[in-house]
Short mmCIF file of C-alpha atoms in Angstrom, two decimals:
data_model
loop_
_atom_site.label_atom_id
_atom_site.label_comp_id
_atom_site.label_asym_id
_atom_site.label_seq_id
_atom_site.Cartn_x
_atom_site.Cartn_y
_atom_site.Cartn_z
CA UNK A 1 38.18 -9.79 16.58
CA UNK A 2 35.61 -12.98 17.26
CA UNK A 3 32.63 -12.33 16.85
CA UNK A 4 30.46 -13.69 19.85
CA UNK A 5 33.31 -12.14 22.54
CA UNK A 6 30.93 -11.33 24.70
CA UNK A 7 28.58 -13.83 24.72
CA UNK A 8 30.63 -16.26 26.33
CA UNK A 9 31.19 -13.59 29.42
CA UNK A 10 31.46 -16.35 32.58
CA UNK A 11 28.11 -16.76 34.27
CA UNK A 12 28.65 -15.22 37.36
CA UNK A 13 26.11 -16.10 40.56
CA UNK A 14 24.32 -13.50 41.66
CA UNK A 15 24.93 -13.45 45.24
CA UNK A 16 23.46 -10.18 45.80
CA UNK A 17 19.82 -10.59 45.27
CA UNK A 18 20.33 -13.34 47.66
CA UNK A 19 21.46 -11.97 50.09
CA UNK A 20 19.06 -9.62 49.87
CA UNK A 21 16.99 -11.83 50.12
CA UNK A 22 18.21 -13.31 53.01
CA UNK A 23 18.70 -10.38 55.30
CA UNK A 24 14.96 -9.72 54.19
CA UNK A 25 13.82 -13.50 56.20
CA UNK A 26 15.39 -11.88 58.69
CA UNK A 27 13.78 -8.94 59.61
CA UNK A 28 10.56 -10.68 58.66
CA UNK A 29 11.18 -13.44 61.62
CA UNK A 30 13.04 -10.12 63.93
CA UNK A 31 9.44 -8.35 63.52
CA UNK A 32 7.97 -11.66 64.92
CA UNK A 33 10.31 -11.97 67.70
CA UNK A 34 9.64 -8.22 68.66
CA UNK A 35 6.33 -7.43 68.16
CA UNK A 36 4.77 -10.70 68.63
CA UNK A 37 2.12 -10.58 66.01
CA UNK A 38 0.24 -13.88 66.25
CA UNK A 39 0.96 -17.19 63.77
CA UNK A 40 -2.76 -17.14 62.28
CA UNK A 41 -1.91 -13.21 61.13
CA UNK A 42 1.94 -13.53 59.95
CA UNK A 43 3.41 -16.70 60.39
CA UNK A 44 6.89 -17.39 60.42
CA UNK A 45 9.62 -17.76 58.09
CA UNK A 46 10.86 -20.69 59.37
CA UNK A 47 6.56 -22.23 60.45
CA UNK A 48 6.56 -21.47 56.21
CA UNK A 49 9.27 -23.51 55.68
CA UNK A 50 7.95 -25.89 57.92
CA UNK A 51 4.45 -26.11 56.02
CA UNK A 52 6.21 -26.06 52.76
CA UNK A 53 7.85 -29.43 53.65
CA UNK A 54 5.19 -30.89 56.15
CA UNK A 55 2.33 -29.94 53.18
CA UNK A 56 4.57 -30.75 50.12
CA UNK A 57 2.05 -33.43 48.52
CA UNK A 58 -0.88 -31.31 49.09
CA UNK A 59 0.95 -28.27 47.43
CA UNK A 60 2.48 -30.66 45.00
CA UNK A 61 -1.37 -32.00 44.13
CA UNK A 62 -2.83 -28.30 43.97
CA UNK A 63 0.25 -26.39 41.77
CA UNK A 64 0.38 -28.57 38.41
CA UNK A 65 -2.52 -27.73 38.03
CA UNK A 66 -2.25 -24.23 38.29
CA UNK A 67 1.09 -24.22 36.15
CA UNK A 68 -1.03 -26.27 33.54
CA UNK A 69 -2.85 -23.16 33.54
CA UNK A 70 -0.45 -20.72 33.55
CA UNK A 71 1.37 -22.54 30.67
CA UNK A 72 -1.42 -22.93 28.42
CA UNK A 73 -2.55 -19.52 28.92
CA UNK A 74 0.78 -18.16 28.07
CA UNK A 75 1.36 -19.79 25.53
CA UNK A 76 -2.20 -19.14 23.55
CA UNK A 77 -2.53 -15.24 24.53
CA UNK A 78 1.20 -15.44 22.95
CA UNK A 79 0.11 -16.77 20.17
CA UNK A 80 -3.04 -14.78 19.44
CA UNK A 81 -1.52 -11.49 20.57
CA UNK A 82 1.31 -12.19 17.65
CA UNK A 83 -0.67 -13.38 15.14
CA UNK A 84 -3.47 -10.04 16.19
CA UNK A 85 -0.39 -7.80 15.55
CA UNK A 86 0.56 -9.27 12.60
CA UNK A 87 -3.01 -9.14 11.42
CA UNK A 88 -2.99 -5.45 12.25
CA UNK A 89 -0.21 -4.63 10.46
CA UNK A 90 -0.67 -6.34 7.08
CA UNK A 91 -4.56 -5.48 6.43
CA UNK A 92 -5.46 -2.67 6.79
CA UNK A 93 -9.42 -2.91 6.44
CA UNK A 94 -8.59 -5.29 9.57
CA UNK A 95 -6.55 -2.44 11.73
CA UNK A 96 -9.88 0.47 10.91
CA UNK A 97 -12.09 -2.18 12.76
CA UNK A 98 -10.31 -4.37 14.32
CA UNK A 99 -7.96 -1.87 16.32
CA UNK A 100 -10.73 1.13 17.64
CA UNK A 101 -12.63 -2.70 19.34
CA UNK A 102 -9.34 -3.74 20.99
CA UNK A 103 -8.57 -0.01 22.90
CA UNK A 104 -12.44 -0.44 23.75
CA UNK A 105 -12.02 -4.50 25.41
CA UNK A 106 -8.84 -2.70 27.23
CA UNK A 107 -11.78 -0.60 29.34
CA UNK A 108 -13.13 -3.93 30.60
CA UNK A 109 -12.08 -5.15 34.11
CA UNK A 110 -10.63 -8.47 32.74
CA UNK A 111 -11.23 -9.98 36.45
CA UNK A 112 -14.76 -9.10 36.14
CA UNK A 113 -14.60 -11.71 33.52
CA UNK A 114 -13.85 -14.50 35.36
CA UNK A 115 -17.38 -15.46 37.00
CA UNK A 116 -18.62 -15.07 32.98
CA UNK A 117 -16.29 -17.47 31.97
CA UNK A 118 -17.02 -19.98 34.45
CA UNK A 119 -20.84 -20.28 34.19
CA UNK A 120 -20.15 -20.89 30.86
CA UNK A 121 -16.82 -22.75 30.74
CA UNK A 122 -17.71 -24.43 34.22
CA UNK A 123 -15.15 -25.08 37.16
CA UNK A 124 -13.06 -27.21 35.64
CA UNK A 125 -9.01 -25.87 34.06
CA UNK A 126 -10.22 -23.92 30.99
CA UNK A 127 -11.93 -21.07 32.54
CA UNK A 128 -8.40 -20.10 33.73
CA UNK A 129 -6.53 -21.15 30.51
CA UNK A 130 -9.05 -18.30 29.27
CA UNK A 131 -8.26 -16.03 31.73
CA UNK A 132 -4.37 -16.38 31.69
CA UNK A 133 -5.25 -16.34 27.60
CA UNK A 134 -6.80 -12.58 27.85
CA UNK A 135 -4.87 -11.19 30.62
CA UNK A 136 -2.15 -12.21 28.48
CA UNK A 137 -3.23 -10.94 25.05
CA UNK A 138 -3.13 -7.65 24.92
CA UNK A 139 0.13 -6.23 25.82
CA UNK A 140 2.01 -8.89 23.07
CA UNK A 141 -0.89 -7.61 20.83
CA UNK A 142 -0.75 -4.07 21.40
CA UNK A 143 3.71 -4.11 21.76
CA UNK A 144 4.52 -6.09 18.05
CA UNK A 145 1.87 -4.30 16.61
CA UNK A 146 3.76 -0.86 18.07
CA UNK A 147 7.20 -2.03 16.85
CA UNK A 148 5.61 -3.20 13.33
CA UNK A 149 4.33 0.05 13.03
CA UNK A 150 7.26 1.89 13.84
CA UNK A 151 10.37 -0.25 11.83
CA UNK A 152 12.39 2.77 11.51
CA UNK A 153 12.34 4.26 7.54
CA UNK A 154 15.67 3.88 6.68
CA UNK A 155 15.02 0.98 6.94
CA UNK A 156 11.68 0.70 4.43
CA UNK A 157 13.44 3.21 2.08
CA UNK A 158 16.04 0.33 1.50
CA UNK A 159 13.43 -2.44 1.06
CA UNK A 160 11.54 0.20 -1.18
CA UNK A 161 14.08 0.60 -3.76
CA UNK A 162 14.83 -3.26 -3.94
CA UNK A 163 11.21 -3.25 -5.20
CA UNK A 164 10.29 -5.60 -1.92
CA UNK A 165 6.19 -6.37 -1.64
CA UNK A 166 4.25 -5.85 1.33
CA UNK A 167 4.64 -9.02 2.61
CA UNK A 168 7.47 -9.71 2.09
CA UNK A 169 8.01 -6.11 3.86
CA UNK A 170 6.32 -7.52 6.80
CA UNK A 171 8.44 -10.84 7.11
CA UNK A 172 11.83 -9.99 6.75
CA UNK A 173 12.25 -5.93 7.71
CA UNK A 174 9.52 -5.43 10.14
CA UNK A 175 8.89 -8.37 11.39
CA UNK A 176 12.81 -8.51 12.63
CA UNK A 177 12.91 -5.68 13.38
CA UNK A 178 9.71 -5.95 16.32
CA UNK A 179 11.34 -8.54 17.94
CA UNK A 180 12.96 -6.67 20.35
CA UNK A 181 9.70 -4.99 21.17
CA UNK A 182 7.90 -8.11 20.69
CA UNK A 183 10.08 -9.51 23.72
CA UNK A 184 9.06 -7.23 26.05
CA UNK A 185 5.76 -7.73 25.77
CA UNK A 186 6.29 -11.39 25.48
CA UNK A 187 8.10 -11.06 29.20
CA UNK A 188 5.42 -8.99 30.34
CA UNK A 189 3.05 -11.34 29.94
CA UNK A 190 5.22 -13.89 31.55
CA UNK A 191 4.17 -11.24 34.59
CA UNK A 192 0.33 -11.82 34.49
CA UNK A 193 0.16 -15.34 33.20
CA UNK A 194 -0.04 -15.95 36.67
CA UNK A 195 -2.11 -14.02 37.84
CA UNK A 196 -5.42 -14.85 35.38
CA UNK A 197 -4.98 -18.54 36.30
CA UNK A 198 -5.05 -17.52 40.47
CA UNK A 199 -7.96 -15.10 39.47
CA UNK A 200 -9.44 -18.14 37.97
CA UNK A 201 -9.34 -20.09 40.62
CA UNK A 202 -10.50 -16.95 43.29
CA UNK A 203 -13.46 -17.42 41.43
CA UNK A 204 -14.49 -20.99 41.56
CA UNK A 205 -12.26 -24.32 41.89
CA UNK A 206 -11.63 -27.36 43.53
CA UNK A 207 -8.49 -27.58 42.17
CA UNK A 208 -5.14 -25.28 42.04
CA UNK A 209 -3.12 -22.85 44.39
CA UNK A 210 -5.42 -20.53 44.10
CA UNK A 211 -8.29 -22.49 45.76
CA UNK A 212 -5.53 -24.11 48.48
CA UNK A 213 -4.27 -20.82 49.55
CA UNK A 214 -8.63 -19.51 49.81
CA UNK A 215 -9.29 -22.81 51.23
CA UNK A 216 -6.36 -22.16 53.77
CA UNK A 217 -7.08 -18.71 54.67
CA UNK A 218 -10.71 -20.11 55.19
CA UNK A 219 -9.63 -22.61 57.84
CA UNK A 220 -6.79 -20.25 59.32
CA UNK A 221 -3.90 -22.02 58.27
CA UNK A 222 -1.70 -18.56 57.54
CA UNK A 223 1.17 -20.45 56.69
CA UNK A 224 0.42 -23.30 54.57
CA UNK A 225 -0.96 -19.26 52.34
CA UNK A 226 2.64 -18.46 52.68
CA UNK A 227 3.66 -22.14 51.43
CA UNK A 228 1.44 -21.42 48.61
CA UNK A 229 1.97 -18.73 47.89
CA UNK A 230 5.62 -18.94 47.47
CA UNK A 231 5.31 -21.79 45.11
CA UNK A 232 3.13 -19.12 43.16
CA UNK A 233 6.23 -16.70 43.07
CA UNK A 234 8.55 -19.20 42.21
CA UNK A 235 6.33 -20.74 39.22
CA UNK A 236 6.40 -16.50 37.93
CA UNK A 237 9.90 -16.07 38.10
CA UNK A 238 11.11 -19.81 36.99
CA UNK A 239 8.28 -18.86 33.84
CA UNK A 240 9.63 -14.22 33.17
CA UNK A 241 13.66 -16.15 33.71
CA UNK A 242 13.00 -19.12 31.24
CA UNK A 243 11.39 -17.36 28.74
CA UNK A 244 13.53 -14.33 29.64
CA UNK A 245 16.63 -16.49 28.16
CA UNK A 246 14.32 -18.07 25.82
CA UNK A 247 14.76 -14.62 23.97
CA UNK A 248 18.32 -13.63 24.32
CA UNK A 249 18.74 -17.09 22.42
CA UNK A 250 16.24 -15.95 20.14
CA UNK A 251 17.83 -12.59 19.42
CA UNK A 252 21.62 -13.39 19.87
CA UNK A 253 22.13 -9.29 18.33
CA UNK A 254 20.16 -7.64 21.12
CA UNK A 255 21.99 -9.17 23.74
CA UNK A 256 25.44 -8.40 22.55
CA UNK A 257 24.29 -4.74 21.86
CA UNK A 258 23.37 -5.37 25.40
CA UNK A 259 27.10 -6.78 26.56
CA UNK A 260 28.09 -3.82 24.80
CA UNK A 261 27.04 -1.06 26.52
CA UNK A 262 27.58 -2.75 30.01
CA UNK B 1 24.38 -1.76 -19.56
CA UNK B 2 25.57 1.30 -19.43
CA UNK B 3 24.31 3.68 -17.11
CA UNK B 4 22.23 5.97 -17.94
CA UNK B 5 21.21 10.32 -17.39
CA UNK B 6 18.67 11.43 -15.72
CA UNK B 7 17.06 14.38 -16.89
CA UNK B 8 14.57 15.47 -14.48
CA UNK B 9 11.09 17.95 -15.86
CA UNK B 10 9.04 19.81 -13.57
CA UNK B 11 9.66 18.98 -10.13
CA UNK B 12 8.10 20.66 -7.49
CA UNK B 13 7.74 20.56 -3.76
CA UNK B 14 5.50 21.75 -1.75
CA UNK B 15 5.72 22.19 2.38
CA UNK B 16 2.19 23.17 3.43
CA UNK B 17 1.49 26.36 1.68
CA UNK B 18 5.83 27.06 1.16
CA UNK B 19 7.07 25.99 -1.91
CA UNK B 20 10.46 25.19 -1.27
CA UNK B 21 10.66 24.72 -5.13
CA UNK B 22 8.90 24.62 -8.48
CA UNK B 23 9.75 23.07 -12.02
CA UNK B 24 13.41 22.78 -11.87
CA UNK B 25 14.65 21.23 -14.37
CA UNK B 26 18.34 18.89 -14.02
CA UNK B 27 20.44 16.91 -16.40
CA UNK B 28 22.28 14.26 -14.51
CA UNK B 29 24.98 12.46 -17.45
CA UNK B 30 25.67 9.34 -17.61
CA UNK B 31 28.94 7.59 -15.61
CA UNK B 32 29.19 10.51 -13.87
CA UNK B 33 29.40 11.93 -10.12
CA UNK B 34 27.07 15.24 -9.45
CA UNK B 35 27.19 16.89 -6.55
CA UNK B 36 23.61 18.68 -5.26
CA UNK B 37 24.67 20.93 -2.61
CA UNK B 38 22.31 23.10 -0.43
CA UNK B 39 21.80 24.32 3.43
CA UNK B 40 19.92 22.35 5.02
CA UNK B 41 15.63 22.74 4.34
CA UNK B 42 16.56 23.79 1.43
CA UNK B 43 14.61 20.85 0.53
CA UNK B 44 17.69 19.29 -2.01
CA UNK B 45 17.06 15.17 0.20
CA UNK B 46 13.84 15.28 -0.73
CA UNK B 47 14.56 16.19 -4.46
CA UNK B 48 17.53 12.67 -3.96
CA UNK B 49 14.01 10.88 -2.48
CA UNK B 50 11.29 12.27 -5.08
CA UNK B 51 14.48 11.40 -7.67
CA UNK B 52 15.05 7.30 -5.99
CA UNK B 53 10.87 7.20 -6.58
CA UNK B 54 11.18 6.98 -2.05
CA UNK B 55 7.38 8.41 -0.54
CA UNK B 56 7.28 11.80 1.25
CA UNK B 57 5.20 13.50 3.27
CA UNK B 58 4.78 16.57 1.31
CA UNK B 59 2.83 17.01 -2.22
CA UNK B 60 5.16 16.62 -4.77
CA UNK B 61 5.79 16.01 -8.53
CA UNK B 62 8.48 15.01 -10.67
CA UNK B 63 8.95 13.34 -13.68
CA UNK B 64 12.04 11.45 -14.35
CA UNK B 65 13.56 10.80 -17.77
CA UNK B 66 16.37 8.13 -18.74
CA UNK B 67 18.43 8.81 -22.11
CA UNK B 68 17.83 4.73 -22.79
CA UNK B 69 14.00 4.88 -22.46
CA UNK B 70 14.31 2.31 -20.04
CA UNK B 71 12.05 2.30 -16.48
CA UNK B 72 15.03 3.70 -13.49
CA UNK B 73 14.12 1.54 -10.49
CA UNK B 74 15.08 -1.67 -10.84
CA UNK B 75 19.27 0.13 -11.56
CA UNK B 76 18.84 2.25 -8.97
CA UNK B 77 20.90 1.87 -4.94
CA UNK B 78 20.02 4.10 -2.51
CA UNK B 79 22.28 5.24 0.11
CA UNK B 80 21.44 7.14 3.47
CA UNK B 81 23.19 9.02 5.69
CA UNK B 82 22.73 6.33 8.38
CA UNK B 83 23.72 3.20 7.42
CA UNK B 84 21.28 0.92 7.47
CA UNK B 85 22.85 -2.01 8.53
CA UNK B 86 20.10 -4.23 10.35
CA UNK B 87 21.66 -5.42 13.24
CA UNK B 88 19.73 -9.23 13.35
CA UNK B 89 21.98 -9.62 10.54
CA UNK B 90 25.83 -10.53 10.05
CA UNK B 91 28.01 -8.25 8.90
CA UNK B 92 28.12 -10.48 5.07
CA UNK B 93 24.24 -10.65 4.81
CA UNK B 94 24.01 -7.07 5.82
CA UNK B 95 25.90 -7.19 2.47
CA UNK B 96 23.54 -9.48 0.25
CA UNK B 97 20.48 -7.80 2.01
CA UNK B 98 18.67 -7.78 -1.15
CA UNK B 99 19.37 -11.19 -1.99
CA UNK B 100 18.14 -12.30 1.60
CA UNK B 101 14.80 -10.07 1.97
CA UNK B 102 13.95 -10.69 -1.90
CA UNK B 103 14.93 -14.83 -2.75
CA UNK B 104 16.50 -17.16 -1.47
CA UNK B 105 20.59 -16.88 -1.32
CA UNK B 106 23.03 -18.74 -2.96
CA UNK B 107 26.69 -19.30 -2.48
CA UNK B 108 27.38 -17.37 -5.25
CA UNK B 109 25.75 -14.40 -3.52
CA UNK B 110 27.99 -15.41 -1.01
CA UNK B 111 30.92 -15.92 -2.50
CA UNK B 112 29.78 -12.17 -3.90
CA UNK B 113 29.54 -10.23 -0.92
CA UNK B 114 32.49 -11.59 0.66
CA UNK B 115 34.52 -10.60 -2.21
CA UNK B 116 33.05 -6.95 -1.97
CA UNK B 117 33.82 -7.23 1.73
CA UNK B 118 37.44 -7.89 0.99
CA UNK B 119 36.97 -4.62 -1.70
CA UNK B 120 36.14 -2.44 1.53
CA UNK B 121 38.63 -3.98 3.50
CA UNK B 122 36.09 -5.69 5.71
CA UNK B 123 37.08 -9.57 5.16
CA UNK B 124 37.59 -10.81 7.88
CA UNK B 125 34.77 -8.71 9.74
CA UNK B 126 32.91 -11.27 7.40
CA UNK B 127 30.65 -12.21 10.38
CA UNK B 128 30.54 -9.95 13.01
CA UNK B 129 27.46 -8.19 14.32
CA UNK B 130 26.92 -4.84 13.34
CA UNK B 131 26.69 -3.76 16.60
CA UNK B 132 30.97 -4.90 16.82
CA UNK B 133 31.91 -2.15 13.94
CA UNK B 134 32.14 1.67 14.13
CA UNK B 135 31.25 3.85 12.42
CA UNK B 136 33.48 4.33 9.60
CA UNK B 137 33.99 0.77 9.21
CA UNK B 138 29.61 0.15 9.53
CA UNK B 139 30.10 2.61 6.29
CA UNK B 140 31.70 0.27 4.25
CA UNK B 141 29.51 -2.42 4.96
CA UNK B 142 26.88 0.23 3.40
CA UNK B 143 29.08 0.93 0.40
CA UNK B 144 29.29 -2.77 -0.21
CA UNK B 145 26.18 -3.58 0.20
CA UNK B 146 24.65 -0.63 -2.44
CA UNK B 147 27.58 -2.30 -4.63
CA UNK B 148 26.02 -5.86 -4.18
CA UNK B 149 23.23 -4.54 -6.58
CA UNK B 150 25.48 -3.46 -9.27
CA UNK B 151 22.86 -0.67 -9.89
CA UNK B 152 24.32 2.06 -12.71
CA UNK B 153 22.46 4.38 -10.61
CA UNK B 154 23.45 5.46 -7.16
CA UNK B 155 21.59 7.99 -5.11
CA UNK B 156 22.95 9.63 -1.86
CA UNK B 157 22.09 11.13 0.04
CA UNK B 158 24.69 12.57 2.64
CA UNK B 159 26.26 9.52 2.78
CA UNK B 160 29.62 10.17 4.74
CA UNK B 161 28.39 12.75 7.10
CA UNK B 162 27.85 10.70 10.09
CA UNK B 163 31.88 9.32 10.31
CA UNK B 164 34.64 11.65 11.24
CA UNK B 165 36.53 14.16 9.42
CA UNK B 166 39.46 11.39 8.87
CA UNK B 167 37.23 8.28 8.10
CA UNK B 168 35.54 10.49 5.36
CA UNK B 169 38.57 11.07 4.01
CA UNK B 170 38.98 7.37 3.16
CA UNK B 171 35.40 6.40 2.29
CA UNK B 172 35.80 9.29 -0.50
CA UNK B 173 38.70 7.59 -1.68
CA UNK B 174 37.14 3.99 -1.76
CA UNK B 175 33.30 5.05 -3.01
CA UNK B 176 35.24 6.99 -5.61
CA UNK B 177 36.90 4.22 -6.86
CA UNK B 178 34.06 1.75 -6.74
CA UNK B 179 31.31 3.99 -8.02
CA UNK B 180 33.28 4.94 -11.48
CA UNK B 181 31.59 4.48 -14.31
CA UNK B 182 27.76 4.74 -12.73
CA UNK B 183 25.72 7.59 -12.69
CA UNK B 184 25.63 8.79 -9.10
CA UNK B 185 24.01 11.98 -7.16
CA UNK B 186 24.62 12.48 -3.88
CA UNK B 187 23.59 15.60 -1.70
CA UNK B 188 25.90 17.18 0.60
CA UNK B 189 25.76 20.03 2.91
CA UNK B 190 29.98 19.77 2.96
CA UNK B 191 31.77 21.58 0.43
CA UNK B 192 35.02 20.20 0.02
CA UNK B 193 32.94 16.93 0.04
CA UNK B 194 31.50 18.15 -3.44
CA UNK B 195 34.79 19.16 -4.79
CA UNK B 196 36.77 17.11 -3.97
CA UNK B 197 33.97 13.84 -5.71
CA UNK B 198 32.25 16.06 -8.47
CA UNK B 199 31.62 16.21 -11.78
CA UNK B 200 29.20 18.83 -11.90
CA UNK B 201 28.42 20.43 -9.07
CA UNK B 202 24.28 22.06 -8.43
CA UNK B 203 23.49 24.02 -5.98
CA UNK B 204 20.09 24.16 -5.05
CA UNK B 205 19.34 27.55 -3.12
CA UNK B 206 16.55 30.41 -3.04
CA UNK B 207 12.83 30.52 -2.32
CA UNK B 208 11.16 29.27 -3.96
CA UNK B 209 15.05 27.35 -4.73
CA UNK B 210 16.68 26.91 -8.32
CA UNK B 211 18.67 24.69 -9.30
CA UNK B 212 22.75 26.99 -10.17
CA UNK B 213 25.33 25.21 -11.84
CA UNK B 214 28.83 25.68 -11.14
CA UNK B 215 32.39 24.50 -12.79
CA UNK B 216 34.26 22.20 -10.22
CA UNK B 217 37.83 22.49 -9.89
CA UNK B 218 40.28 20.50 -12.36
CA UNK B 219 41.82 16.84 -11.77
CA UNK B 220 40.15 13.80 -11.19
CA UNK B 221 38.51 12.44 -8.53
CA UNK B 222 39.31 11.58 -6.30
CA UNK B 223 41.18 15.65 -5.85
CA UNK B 224 44.05 15.61 -3.05
CA UNK B 225 43.07 18.17 0.06
CA UNK B 226 45.86 20.35 -1.32
CA UNK B 227 44.94 20.92 -4.77
CA UNK B 228 45.13 24.61 -4.93
CA UNK B 229 42.47 24.84 -7.67
CA UNK B 230 40.57 22.82 -4.70
CA UNK B 231 40.99 25.27 -2.06
CA UNK B 232 39.83 28.50 -4.69
CA UNK B 233 36.81 26.60 -5.34
CA UNK B 234 35.70 26.48 -1.78
CA UNK B 235 35.95 29.71 -1.42
CA UNK B 236 33.79 30.22 -3.42
CA UNK B 237 31.31 27.64 -3.30
CA UNK B 238 30.72 29.00 0.52
CA UNK B 239 30.01 32.42 -0.76
CA UNK B 240 27.89 30.84 -2.90
CA UNK B 241 26.56 28.83 -0.51
CA UNK B 242 25.13 31.82 1.93
CA UNK B 243 24.88 33.85 -0.06
CA UNK B 244 20.83 34.34 0.06
CA UNK B 245 19.50 34.34 -4.05
CA UNK B 246 17.48 38.10 -3.75
CA UNK B 247 20.19 40.03 -2.08
CA UNK B 248 22.60 42.34 -4.14
CA UNK B 249 25.94 41.19 -3.98
CA UNK B 250 26.79 44.30 -2.49
CA UNK B 251 24.26 44.58 1.23
CA UNK B 252 25.98 40.70 1.10
CA UNK B 253 28.50 42.59 1.50
CA UNK B 254 28.93 44.49 3.96
CA UNK B 255 27.10 42.06 6.44
CA UNK B 256 29.70 39.95 6.48
CA UNK B 257 31.98 41.92 6.90
CA UNK B 258 29.47 42.86 10.03
CA UNK B 259 30.40 46.56 11.29
CA UNK B 260 27.95 45.76 13.62
CA UNK B 261 30.10 42.56 15.65
CA UNK B 262 32.51 44.96 15.66
CA UNK B 263 30.02 47.75 17.55
CA UNK B 264 29.48 45.51 20.02
CA UNK B 265 33.03 44.70 20.56
CA UNK B 266 33.73 47.91 21.77
CA UNK B 267 30.81 48.54 23.72
CA UNK B 268 31.79 45.52 25.54
CA UNK B 269 35.18 47.02 26.01
CA UNK B 270 33.56 49.51 27.92
#
């Protein structure tokens, strides 16, 4: 039997979710026709489609700012969170002093920090990136640290009988064992990063999809608001599935096991 | 280097207030296979962990002495009930796990790992992921990983209890052949397994537990299942395992013969 059987399964177009989406869009249109909701409350799907096309330059202008904020925040947050998890697992004194602080810091509503970040860092991209970093950081650090801590005892026993020192044990045993749990933190981060960026933009900005949405809302351009929302959702989905594909590539053994269970 | 004999002195284990055993002494002769039997909760696995120098949550003490006076740690291999294959490495890398974890892997390591896989009959699966193997195959890989260390002392904690009965018999043959000439200490709760493989039988029982030596059947390892001597010994061994140390033989016999269950049956009949 070939070892990679199961990986090379043919990729099939996931038509079911798309069919469901189509049905939802039709329902949306039906609601508008049946109830006669005014277009400044709920625009028709087709109107939103028009807005997407007509305003594409405006949308692009704001979208790439948000995209950079999301990506930078995601990358920074994952890197910082991963480093924190490793340091916590490696250094006991750090664990004693930092872990309680880290847990308590989660009681702070991050959204409430946005105005302060704006006050300190101005209206540019930086406070938005920082907001995304903050929102991404904790899930990555906590799932990573949990994974590093919960290495099955049997593997640690083997490492002990092999005579591994603490550093090698962390890198060779605990780290790969923690990858699946770390990966679920990174997936969470991919969904959280856009939230951070948009919150940052809502609080104070002159560019970005969050700004565009507030602006359109004030002018009752609800179709533009929806169009911006759709672009944002597309970004979030793209980031999530991109990250998911990368993680699967990085953990072929894990994918195999999932394949075997199906 | 010839395998060492291992002596343990004043082994004690406390589980909270409860004393599992206290001041146990035992000798595990050089180059032979010792089986440590006992019922679950007797502390036999803990005793093996203590000999291996592995961590235990409970209060314990043990003095371990080798007859050649050299340290035990570097020439010790550990095999557990779970195969402990790591899922993120392919089968061959699992075999040379010690090399992969401790230093840079050499061509000689790869060659050795491959030849060990051939010896356990899995040369074809060298590049497979562990998740694609059956339970018996996985335990074979674990055996190859144990052999990769070329340790003169092998400690095994119920290594074959997670596989089906037929696979277990195969693994007995394989392990007996491949581990010959090493000092082996194996914990098991399977009397048949112990009687097939042991040069020396030790039973851990009582409260606090003591070690009771028992003569193994005649013949060479792995003893055939149809060996008459093995069956005779199995009856004796099961009796030895089920009988609490403090209970007089007479009282125990009555309980085993069981007047009560018969009465109960009658009551149901009425």
